[in-house]
mmCIF file of C-alpha atoms in Angstrom:
data_model
loop_
_atom_site.group_PDB
_atom_site.id
_atom_site.type_symbol
_atom_site.label_atom_id
_atom_site.label_comp_id
_atom_site.label_asym_id
_atom_site.label_seq_id
_atom_site.Cartn_x
_atom_site.Cartn_y
_atom_site.Cartn_z
ATOM 1 C CA UNK I 18 -19.709 -17.938 27.099
ATOM 2 C CA UNK I 19 -18.688 -19.127 30.699
ATOM 3 C CA UNK I 20 -16.782 -22.253 29.674
ATOM 4 C CA UNK I 21 -14.592 -22.788 33.131
ATOM 5 C CA UNK I 22 -13.686 -25.530 33.728
ATOM 6 C CA UNK I 23 -14.403 -27.836 30.756
ATOM 7 C CA UNK I 24 -17.541 -26.863 29.027
ATOM 8 C CA UNK I 25 -16.109 -25.327 25.836
ATOM 9 C CA UNK I 26 -16.689 -28.546 23.943
ATOM 10 C CA UNK I 27 -20.472 -28.075 24.177
ATOM 11 C CA UNK I 28 -19.845 -25.349 21.700
ATOM 12 C CA UNK I 29 -17.102 -26.383 19.663
ATOM 13 C CA UNK I 30 -15.166 -29.829 19.218
ATOM 14 C CA UNK I 31 -11.756 -29.504 21.302
ATOM 15 C CA UNK I 32 -9.523 -31.222 23.926
ATOM 16 C CA UNK I 33 -10.721 -29.314 26.799
ATOM 17 C CA UNK I 34 -7.997 -28.872 29.086
ATOM 18 C CA UNK I 35 -6.204 -25.609 30.070
ATOM 19 C CA UNK I 36 -2.626 -27.250 29.092
ATOM 20 C CA UNK I 37 -3.637 -27.835 25.141
ATOM 21 C CA UNK I 38 -3.967 -24.185 23.999
ATOM 22 C CA UNK I 39 -4.210 -23.012 20.441
ATOM 23 C CA UNK I 40 -4.694 -20.192 18.560
ATOM 24 C CA UNK I 41 -8.056 -19.167 17.583
ATOM 25 C CA UNK I 42 -10.075 -17.463 14.859
ATOM 26 C CA UNK I 43 -13.860 -16.860 15.242
ATOM 27 C CA UNK I 44 -16.344 -16.291 12.453
ATOM 28 C CA UNK I 45 -19.742 -15.681 13.776
ATOM 29 C CA UNK I 46 -22.592 -14.860 11.647
ATOM 30 C CA UNK I 47 -25.902 -13.362 13.223
ATOM 31 C CA UNK I 48 -28.756 -11.136 12.309
ATOM 32 C CA UNK I 49 -27.596 -7.518 11.063
ATOM 33 C CA UNK I 50 -29.519 -6.088 14.108
ATOM 34 C CA UNK I 51 -27.028 -7.732 16.613
ATOM 35 C CA UNK I 52 -23.338 -6.826 17.503
ATOM 36 C CA UNK I 53 -21.063 -9.592 17.883
ATOM 37 C CA UNK I 54 -17.549 -9.112 19.982
ATOM 38 C CA UNK I 55 -15.171 -12.004 20.431
ATOM 39 C CA UNK I 56 -11.765 -12.533 21.905
ATOM 40 C CA UNK I 57 -9.024 -10.756 20.224
ATOM 41 C CA UNK I 58 -9.066 -8.051 17.311
ATOM 42 C CA UNK I 59 -11.780 -7.719 14.798
ATOM 43 C CA UNK I 60 -11.200 -8.609 10.912
ATOM 44 C CA UNK I 61 -13.465 -8.790 7.966
ATOM 45 C CA UNK I 62 -17.122 -7.988 8.432
ATOM 46 C CA UNK I 63 -19.219 -9.269 5.758
ATOM 47 C CA UNK I 64 -22.892 -8.380 5.702
ATOM 48 C CA UNK I 65 -25.004 -10.780 3.348
ATOM 49 C CA UNK I 66 -28.918 -9.590 3.119
ATOM 50 C CA UNK I 67 -30.159 -9.970 6.700
ATOM 51 C CA UNK I 68 -27.103 -11.141 8.278
ATOM 52 C CA UNK I 69 -23.731 -10.498 9.067
ATOM 53 C CA UNK I 70 -20.422 -12.513 9.308
ATOM 54 C CA UNK I 71 -17.948 -11.092 11.803
ATOM 55 C CA UNK I 72 -14.289 -12.142 12.245
ATOM 56 C CA UNK I 73 -12.113 -11.902 15.248
ATOM 57 C CA UNK I 74 -8.736 -13.414 15.788
ATOM 58 C CA UNK I 75 -6.351 -14.007 19.006
ATOM 59 C CA UNK I 76 -2.557 -13.260 18.362
ATOM 60 C CA UNK I 77 -1.871 -15.466 21.304
ATOM 61 C CA UNK I 78 -2.397 -19.166 22.036
ATOM 62 C CA UNK I 79 -5.605 -19.705 24.471
ATOM 63 C CA UNK I 80 -7.356 -22.471 26.599
ATOM 64 C CA UNK I 81 -10.369 -23.597 25.407
ATOM 65 C CA UNK I 82 -12.255 -22.602 28.903
ATOM 66 C CA UNK I 83 -11.221 -18.641 27.978
ATOM 67 C CA UNK I 84 -12.962 -18.654 24.744
ATOM 68 C CA UNK I 85 -15.608 -15.541 24.876
ATOM 69 C CA UNK I 86 -18.392 -14.531 22.056
ATOM 70 C CA UNK I 87 -20.798 -12.157 23.057
ATOM 71 C CA UNK I 88 -23.794 -11.789 20.641
ATOM 72 C CA UNK I 89 -26.681 -9.231 21.423
ATOM 73 C CA UNK I 90 -27.899 -5.674 21.525
ATOM 74 C CA UNK I 91 -24.735 -4.195 22.877
ATOM 75 C CA UNK I 92 -22.685 -1.106 23.013
ATOM 76 C CA UNK I 93 -18.852 -1.346 22.407
ATOM 77 C CA UNK I 94 -17.061 1.664 23.790
ATOM 78 C CA UNK I 95 -13.467 2.088 23.313
ATOM 79 C CA UNK I 96 -10.452 3.680 24.909
ATOM 80 C CA UNK I 97 -6.736 3.503 24.927
ATOM 81 C CA UNK I 98 -4.966 1.800 27.775
ATOM 82 C CA UNK I 99 -1.033 1.773 28.499
ATOM 83 C CA UNK I 100 1.381 2.065 25.334
ATOM 84 C CA UNK I 101 -1.626 2.711 23.359
ATOM 85 C CA UNK I 102 -3.236 -0.887 24.241
ATOM 86 C CA UNK I 103 -6.833 -0.872 22.479
ATOM 87 C CA UNK I 104 -9.335 -1.316 25.192
ATOM 88 C CA UNK I 105 -12.980 -2.285 24.194
ATOM 89 C CA UNK I 106 -15.913 -3.084 26.484
ATOM 90 C CA UNK I 107 -19.243 -4.850 25.872
ATOM 91 C CA UNK I 108 -21.918 -3.676 27.881
ATOM 92 C CA UNK I 109 -25.982 -4.041 27.102
ATOM 93 C CA UNK I 110 -26.837 -0.866 25.090
ATOM 94 C CA UNK I 111 -29.221 0.518 27.621
ATOM 95 C CA UNK I 112 -26.741 0.167 30.212
ATOM 96 C CA UNK I 113 -23.702 2.103 28.631
ATOM 97 C CA UNK I 114 -24.202 5.268 30.454
ATOM 98 C CA UNK I 115 -24.807 3.620 33.680
ATOM 99 C CA UNK I 116 -21.803 1.496 33.509
ATOM 100 C CA UNK I 117 -19.386 4.093 32.022
ATOM 101 C CA UNK I 118 -17.807 5.036 35.556
ATOM 102 C CA UNK I 119 -16.662 1.308 35.937
ATOM 103 C CA UNK I 120 -15.227 0.741 32.492
ATOM 104 C CA UNK I 121 -13.111 4.322 32.978
ATOM 105 C CA UNK I 122 -11.335 2.280 35.776
ATOM 106 C CA UNK I 123 -9.772 -0.277 33.527
ATOM 107 C CA UNK I 124 -7.077 1.735 31.824
ATOM 108 C CA UNK I 125 -5.692 2.636 35.619
ATOM 109 C CA UNK I 126 -5.972 -0.912 36.176
ATOM 110 C CA UNK I 127 -3.965 -1.840 33.668
ATOM 111 C CA UNK I 128 -1.225 0.475 34.522
ATOM 112 C CA UNK I 129 -1.164 -0.741 37.948
ATOM 113 C CA UNK I 130 -0.714 -4.420 37.051
ATOM 114 C CA UNK I 131 1.775 -3.832 34.514
ATOM 115 C CA UNK I 132 3.933 -2.116 37.379
ATOM 116 C CA UNK I 133 3.391 -5.200 39.348
ATOM 117 C CA UNK I 134 3.900 -7.854 36.568
ATOM 118 C CA UNK I 135 5.147 -6.483 33.510
ATOM 119 C CA UNK I 136 3.778 -5.797 30.447
ATOM 120 C CA UNK I 137 0.252 -6.763 29.615
ATOM 121 C CA UNK I 138 0.447 -10.063 27.670
ATOM 122 C CA UNK I 139 -2.050 -9.489 24.746
ATOM 123 C CA UNK I 140 -3.128 -7.292 22.077
ATOM 124 C CA UNK I 141 -6.442 -5.894 23.621
ATOM 125 C CA UNK I 142 -8.532 -5.991 26.487
ATOM 126 C CA UNK I 143 -11.689 -5.101 27.811
ATOM 127 C CA UNK I 144 -14.572 -6.210 30.070
ATOM 128 C CA UNK I 145 -17.916 -7.941 28.931
ATOM 129 C CA UNK I 146 -20.893 -6.864 31.350
ATOM 130 C CA UNK I 147 -23.461 -9.297 30.589
ATOM 131 C CA UNK I 148 -27.499 -9.294 31.642
ATOM 132 C CA UNK I 149 -26.967 -12.764 32.612
ATOM 133 C CA UNK I 150 -26.592 -15.011 35.947
ATOM 134 C CA UNK I 151 -23.397 -17.068 35.668
ATOM 135 C CA UNK I 152 -22.785 -17.544 39.522
ATOM 136 C CA UNK I 153 -18.958 -16.112 39.020
ATOM 137 C CA UNK I 154 -16.861 -13.582 36.951
ATOM 138 C CA UNK I 155 -14.312 -15.148 34.681
ATOM 139 C CA UNK I 156 -11.137 -14.475 33.166
ATOM 140 C CA UNK I 157 -11.799 -15.070 29.379
ATOM 141 C CA UNK I 158 -8.902 -14.029 27.450
ATOM 142 C CA UNK I 159 -8.710 -10.138 26.259
ATOM 143 C CA UNK I 160 -12.639 -10.049 27.211
ATOM 144 C CA UNK I 161 -13.363 -10.665 31.072
ATOM 145 C CA UNK I 162 -17.069 -11.822 31.819
ATOM 146 C CA UNK I 163 -18.816 -10.026 34.740
ATOM 147 C CA UNK I 164 -22.378 -10.172 35.690
ATOM 148 C CA UNK I 165 -24.457 -6.793 35.285
ATOM 149 C CA UNK I 166 -25.678 -7.045 38.911
ATOM 150 C CA UNK I 167 -22.169 -6.748 40.504
ATOM 151 C CA UNK I 168 -22.319 -3.244 39.085
ATOM 152 C CA UNK I 169 -25.562 -1.977 39.639
ATOM 153 C CA UNK I 170 -26.283 -3.618 43.195
ATOM 154 C CA UNK I 171 -25.747 -0.914 45.702
ATOM 155 C CA UNK I 172 -24.950 -3.593 48.596
ATOM 156 C CA UNK I 173 -21.054 -3.598 47.739
ATOM 157 C CA UNK I 174 -18.629 -1.039 48.176
ATOM 158 C CA UNK I 175 -17.098 0.598 45.208
ATOM 159 C CA UNK I 176 -13.355 -0.516 46.034
ATOM 160 C CA UNK I 177 -14.144 -4.166 46.461
ATOM 161 C CA UNK I 178 -15.780 -3.915 42.942
ATOM 162 C CA UNK I 179 -12.660 -2.555 41.715
ATOM 163 C CA UNK I 180 -10.804 -5.214 43.408
ATOM 164 C CA UNK I 181 -12.695 -7.724 41.596
ATOM 165 C CA UNK I 182 -11.966 -6.209 38.520
ATOM 166 C CA UNK I 183 -8.365 -6.374 39.084
ATOM 167 C CA UNK I 184 -8.716 -10.226 40.077
ATOM 168 C CA UNK I 185 -10.193 -11.010 36.422
ATOM 169 C CA UNK I 186 -7.503 -8.586 35.077
ATOM 170 C CA UNK I 187 -4.519 -10.286 36.994
ATOM 171 C CA UNK I 188 -5.568 -13.289 35.423
ATOM 172 C CA UNK I 189 -4.583 -12.304 31.939
ATOM 173 C CA UNK I 190 -1.133 -12.916 33.184
ATOM 174 C CA UNK I 191 -1.700 -15.567 35.690
ATOM 175 C CA UNK I 192 -3.889 -18.165 34.033
ATOM 176 C CA UNK I 193 -4.320 -17.121 30.741
ATOM 177 C CA UNK I 194 -0.874 -15.952 29.387
ATOM 178 C CA UNK I 195 0.711 -18.721 31.759
ATOM 179 C CA UNK I 196 -1.880 -21.530 31.867
ATOM 180 C CA UNK I 197 -1.927 -24.617 34.321
ATOM 181 C CA UNK I 198 -0.128 -27.723 33.194
ATOM 182 C CA UNK I 199 -2.744 -29.877 35.374
ATOM 183 C CA UNK I 200 -6.067 -28.911 37.150
ATOM 184 C CA UNK I 201 -4.096 -29.447 40.471
ATOM 185 C CA UNK I 202 -2.018 -26.118 39.301
ATOM 186 C CA UNK I 203 -5.118 -24.286 39.378
ATOM 187 C CA UNK I 204 -3.654 -22.423 42.934
ATOM 188 C CA UNK I 205 -1.338 -20.645 40.526
ATOM 189 C CA UNK I 206 -4.073 -18.914 38.602
ATOM 190 C CA UNK I 207 -6.346 -18.407 41.554
ATOM 191 C CA UNK I 208 -3.996 -17.535 44.422
ATOM 192 C CA UNK I 209 -2.089 -14.823 42.158
ATOM 193 C CA UNK I 210 -5.413 -13.250 40.900
ATOM 194 C CA UNK I 211 -6.632 -13.245 44.583
ATOM 195 C CA UNK I 212 -3.344 -11.776 45.589
ATOM 196 C CA UNK I 213 -3.245 -8.876 43.438
ATOM 197 C CA UNK I 214 -6.786 -8.404 44.267
ATOM 198 C CA UNK I 215 -6.019 -8.005 48.117
ATOM 199 C CA UNK I 216 -2.938 -5.920 46.939
ATOM 200 C CA UNK I 217 -4.980 -3.548 45.095
ATOM 201 C CA UNK I 218 -7.252 -2.962 48.086
ATOM 202 C CA UNK I 219 -4.171 -2.775 50.437
ATOM 203 C CA UNK I 220 -2.342 -0.037 48.368
ATOM 204 C CA UNK I 221 -5.806 1.956 47.959
ATOM 205 C CA UNK I 222 -6.112 2.004 51.759
ATOM 206 C CA UNK I 223 -9.403 0.381 51.729
ATOM 207 C CA UNK I 224 -8.500 -3.295 53.270
ATOM 208 C CA UNK I 225 -5.016 -4.163 55.055
ATOM 209 C CA UNK I 226 -3.410 -7.179 53.223
ATOM 210 C CA UNK I 227 -1.783 -8.098 56.502
ATOM 211 C CA UNK I 228 -5.054 -8.487 58.291
ATOM 212 C CA UNK I 229 -6.751 -10.463 55.329
ATOM 213 C CA UNK I 230 -3.833 -12.837 55.313
ATOM 214 C CA UNK I 231 -3.959 -13.199 59.049
ATOM 215 C CA UNK I 232 -7.811 -13.919 58.831
ATOM 216 C CA UNK I 233 -6.883 -16.303 56.241
ATOM 217 C CA UNK I 234 -4.252 -18.032 58.140
ATOM 218 C CA UNK I 235 -6.942 -18.819 60.986
ATOM 219 C CA UNK I 236 -9.082 -20.346 58.555
ATOM 220 C CA UNK I 237 -6.366 -22.357 56.478
ATOM 221 C CA UNK I 238 -6.520 -25.562 58.447
ATOM 222 C CA UNK I 239 -10.426 -25.850 57.855
ATOM 223 C CA UNK I 240 -9.960 -24.992 54.170
ATOM 224 C CA UNK I 241 -7.551 -27.773 53.816
ATOM 225 C CA UNK I 242 -9.836 -30.092 55.781
ATOM 226 C CA UNK I 243 -12.688 -29.063 53.287
ATOM 227 C CA UNK I 244 -10.829 -29.068 49.710
ATOM 228 C CA UNK I 245 -7.350 -30.501 50.500
ATOM 229 C CA UNK I 246 -3.882 -28.510 50.366
ATOM 230 C CA UNK I 247 -3.680 -25.800 47.523
ATOM 231 C CA UNK I 248 -1.782 -27.940 45.192
ATOM 232 C CA UNK I 249 -3.325 -31.283 45.956
ATOM 233 C CA UNK I 250 -7.165 -30.609 45.940
ATOM 234 C CA UNK I 251 -9.807 -33.134 47.304
ATOM 235 C CA UNK I 252 -12.202 -34.667 45.255
ATOM 236 C CA UNK I 253 -15.181 -33.306 44.335
ATOM 237 C CA UNK I 254 -18.254 -33.668 46.804
ATOM 238 C CA UNK I 255 -20.737 -36.332 45.619
ATOM 239 C CA UNK I 256 -23.294 -35.198 43.146
ATOM 240 C CA UNK I 257 -20.716 -32.429 42.098
ATOM 241 C CA UNK I 258 -18.780 -32.370 38.751
ATOM 242 C CA UNK I 259 -16.306 -29.911 39.859
ATOM 243 C CA UNK I 260 -14.522 -29.527 43.323
ATOM 244 C CA UNK I 261 -11.295 -27.303 42.719
ATOM 245 C CA UNK I 262 -13.026 -23.817 43.176
ATOM 246 C CA UNK I 263 -12.875 -23.789 47.062
ATOM 247 C CA UNK I 264 -11.691 -21.287 49.544
ATOM 248 C CA UNK I 265 -8.244 -22.932 49.696
ATOM 249 C CA UNK I 266 -7.547 -22.215 46.135
ATOM 250 C CA UNK I 267 -8.358 -18.384 46.400
ATOM 251 C CA UNK I 268 -7.414 -16.714 49.796
ATOM 252 C CA UNK I 269 -5.603 -20.117 50.725
ATOM 253 C CA UNK I 270 -3.512 -20.061 47.731
ATOM 254 C CA UNK I 271 -2.840 -16.167 48.169
ATOM 255 C CA UNK I 272 -1.653 -17.066 51.658
ATOM 256 C CA UNK I 273 1.043 -19.220 50.323
ATOM 257 C CA UNK I 274 2.345 -16.366 48.192
ATOM 258 C CA UNK I 275 2.383 -14.253 51.373
ATOM 259 C CA UNK I 276 4.259 -16.579 53.218
ATOM 260 C CA UNK I 277 6.803 -16.988 50.393
ATOM 261 C CA UNK I 278 6.989 -13.118 50.093
ATOM 262 C CA UNK I 279 7.717 -13.099 53.983
ATOM 263 C CA UNK I 280 10.222 -15.831 53.428
ATOM 264 C CA UNK I 281 12.254 -14.475 50.583
ATOM 265 C CA UNK I 282 11.623 -10.742 50.981
ATOM 266 C CA UNK I 283 9.505 -8.082 48.690
ATOM 267 C CA UNK I 284 12.456 -7.620 46.163
ATOM 268 C CA UNK I 285 13.046 -11.059 45.372
ATOM 269 C CA UNK I 286 9.271 -11.919 45.403
ATOM 270 C CA UNK I 287 8.495 -9.054 42.903
ATOM 271 C CA UNK I 288 11.502 -10.228 40.699
ATOM 272 C CA UNK I 289 9.748 -13.870 40.567
ATOM 273 C CA UNK I 290 6.384 -12.544 39.790
ATOM 274 C CA UNK I 291 7.992 -10.713 36.680
ATOM 275 C CA UNK I 292 10.247 -13.545 35.832
ATOM 276 C CA UNK I 293 7.477 -16.340 36.015
ATOM 277 C CA UNK I 294 4.968 -14.726 33.507
ATOM 278 C CA UNK I 295 8.042 -13.750 31.014
ATOM 279 C CA UNK I 296 9.445 -17.029 31.188
ATOM 280 C CA UNK I 297 6.239 -18.862 30.484
ATOM 281 C CA UNK I 298 4.449 -16.237 28.441
ATOM 282 C CA UNK I 299 1.985 -18.148 26.007
ATOM 283 C CA UNK I 300 2.774 -21.226 27.391
ATOM 284 C CA UNK I 301 1.655 -23.798 30.528
ATOM 285 C CA UNK I 302 3.703 -24.067 33.735
ATOM 286 C CA UNK I 303 2.980 -26.265 36.625
ATOM 287 C CA UNK I 304 3.713 -26.058 40.508
ATOM 288 C CA UNK I 305 7.194 -27.885 40.222
ATOM 289 C CA UNK I 306 8.149 -24.986 37.755
ATOM 290 C CA UNK I 307 6.990 -22.449 39.937
ATOM 291 C CA UNK I 308 9.221 -24.049 43.083
ATOM 292 C CA UNK I 309 12.365 -24.226 40.926
ATOM 293 C CA UNK I 310 12.171 -20.500 39.562
ATOM 294 C CA UNK I 311 11.116 -19.230 43.019
ATOM 295 C CA UNK I 312 14.621 -21.064 44.348
ATOM 296 C CA UNK I 313 16.611 -19.724 41.274
ATOM 297 C CA UNK I 314 15.430 -15.951 42.267
ATOM 298 C CA UNK I 315 15.864 -16.468 45.825
ATOM 299 C CA UNK I 316 19.396 -18.093 45.362
ATOM 300 C CA UNK I 317 18.650 -21.125 47.763
ATOM 301 C CA UNK I 318 16.189 -24.294 47.324
ATOM 302 C CA UNK I 319 13.065 -23.559 48.472
ATOM 303 C CA UNK I 320 11.478 -27.077 48.335
ATOM 304 C CA UNK I 321 11.457 -27.874 51.500
ATOM 305 C CA UNK I 322 9.573 -24.456 52.654
ATOM 306 C CA UNK I 323 7.226 -24.393 50.041
ATOM 307 C CA UNK I 324 6.310 -28.384 49.896
ATOM 308 C CA UNK I 325 4.187 -27.939 53.371
ATOM 309 C CA UNK I 326 2.541 -24.919 52.254
ATOM 310 C CA UNK I 327 1.409 -26.341 49.314
ATOM 311 C CA UNK I 328 0.828 -29.973 50.048
ATOM 312 C CA UNK I 329 0.463 -30.251 53.649
ATOM 313 C CA UNK I 330 -2.860 -31.050 55.515
ATOM 314 C CA UNK I 331 -1.713 -28.342 58.126
ATOM 315 C CA UNK I 332 -0.735 -24.626 57.526
ATOM 316 C CA UNK I 333 2.821 -24.332 58.531
ATOM 317 C CA UNK I 334 3.915 -21.460 60.968
ATOM 318 C CA UNK I 335 3.661 -17.913 59.018
ATOM 319 C CA UNK I 336 7.338 -16.395 58.660
ATOM 320 C CA UNK I 337 7.656 -13.181 60.679
ATOM 321 C CA UNK I 338 4.254 -13.822 62.522
ATOM 322 C CA UNK I 339 4.765 -16.658 65.309
ATOM 323 C CA UNK I 340 1.683 -15.258 66.787
ATOM 324 C CA UNK I 341 -0.560 -16.127 64.172
ATOM 325 C CA UNK I 342 -2.604 -19.328 65.024
ATOM 326 C CA UNK I 343 -5.507 -21.412 63.867
ATOM 327 C CA UNK I 344 -8.979 -20.682 65.303
ATOM 328 C CA UNK I 345 -11.391 -23.230 65.942
ATOM 329 C CA UNK I 346 -14.126 -20.733 65.732
ATOM 330 C CA UNK I 347 -13.614 -19.634 62.101
ATOM 331 C CA UNK I 348 -15.836 -21.357 59.162
ATOM 332 C CA UNK I 349 -14.785 -22.428 55.892
ATOM 333 C CA UNK I 350 -16.878 -19.610 54.606
ATOM 334 C CA UNK I 351 -15.313 -16.594 55.521
ATOM 335 C CA UNK I 352 -17.317 -13.505 56.441
ATOM 336 C CA UNK I 353 -19.168 -12.819 53.637
ATOM 337 C CA UNK I 354 -19.639 -9.228 52.135
ATOM 338 C CA UNK I 355 -23.094 -7.876 52.022
ATOM 339 C CA UNK I 356 -24.701 -9.302 48.633
ATOM 340 C CA UNK I 357 -22.895 -12.296 48.572
ATOM 341 C CA UNK I 358 -24.472 -15.326 46.502
ATOM 342 C CA UNK I 359 -24.330 -18.800 46.276
ATOM 343 C CA UNK I 360 -22.031 -20.657 44.103
ATOM 344 C CA UNK I 361 -18.572 -19.331 43.088
ATOM 345 C CA UNK I 362 -19.630 -15.881 44.414
ATOM 346 C CA UNK I 363 -19.237 -17.780 47.689
ATOM 347 C CA UNK I 364 -15.785 -17.546 46.912
ATOM 348 C CA UNK I 365 -15.278 -14.407 45.052
ATOM 349 C CA UNK I 366 -17.572 -12.193 47.112
ATOM 350 C CA UNK I 367 -16.561 -13.743 50.484
ATOM 351 C CA UNK I 368 -13.445 -12.376 52.189
ATOM 352 C CA UNK I 369 -11.911 -13.462 55.488
ATOM 353 C CA UNK I 370 -12.159 -10.230 56.941
ATOM 354 C CA UNK I 371 -15.759 -8.293 57.991
ATOM 355 C CA UNK I 372 -16.427 -5.175 56.032
ATOM 356 C CA UNK I 373 -19.166 -2.759 55.733
ATOM 357 C CA UNK I 374 -20.343 -1.223 52.334
ATOM 358 C CA UNK I 375 -18.962 2.321 51.731
#
């Protein structure tokens, strides 16, 4: 399933909005030759004749766009994450050995994210690698969806693929556990996931966070002109049903977080991140909630600082970097990595700095 933003109602009746979360139990009946995995932990499995009914239950509330069910000829390798967390992945049976090197990275990525944002918020995690073309990866709750081609192509560097895995993992905190109150709050999801994606690459010595943010700053006005400011997205283009997944909500919103860290300092910023996901765990939160909490943690009113960053047509000056300028030569697409594809990959597989495979 790839329900983002509001396609879940095509599968089951629901109020298809991320602010309306619920607890889910899945019961799926399929031919006994197929393996069924859904979000959450497995329950009773009943075989009757040539068919099997599988049960999965999520222990935490979930938005409909994050529901995930896999039915196929799949292998389900299992391992253990931090604090004994059960980690289960779902991959095409024929690809299990080939994909193992990627699956083995997840426990370390979980440990890295816990150091940044606190304890993992759910009962299990894993990746679903599908032999399908979706046009994007997706942070479905407890079982993130990835296209097989991301891992089998030789056109993308290994560190970059790992950073995309961290992007979807970070969403389990930012977007899944803490969901947006309105669609205009989506920058809180994608900005944070892009932030940790970039931070992971930086800390692994593969791509400088500051250089990425400087390039994003140079493009920010163009992104805002195309898609609106981070917290006030423009309407969709004619003929397009959804217009919120634009560059400004990815690197353009990570840039807001970078500016905030520059303003309040690294220590306060890291406290804010942990308090944000702890205070709003299993709930929904808005941009106004984030501004209030940031002000509380910083010990001063930050609304005057953050409002232009979140709602302004033009990008404010970057604290600590008076030399950073907008560039008229930059495009709204950024410098695409080799292997970049259309659709949301134009964002996920496009970064505002050039890189060579390796």
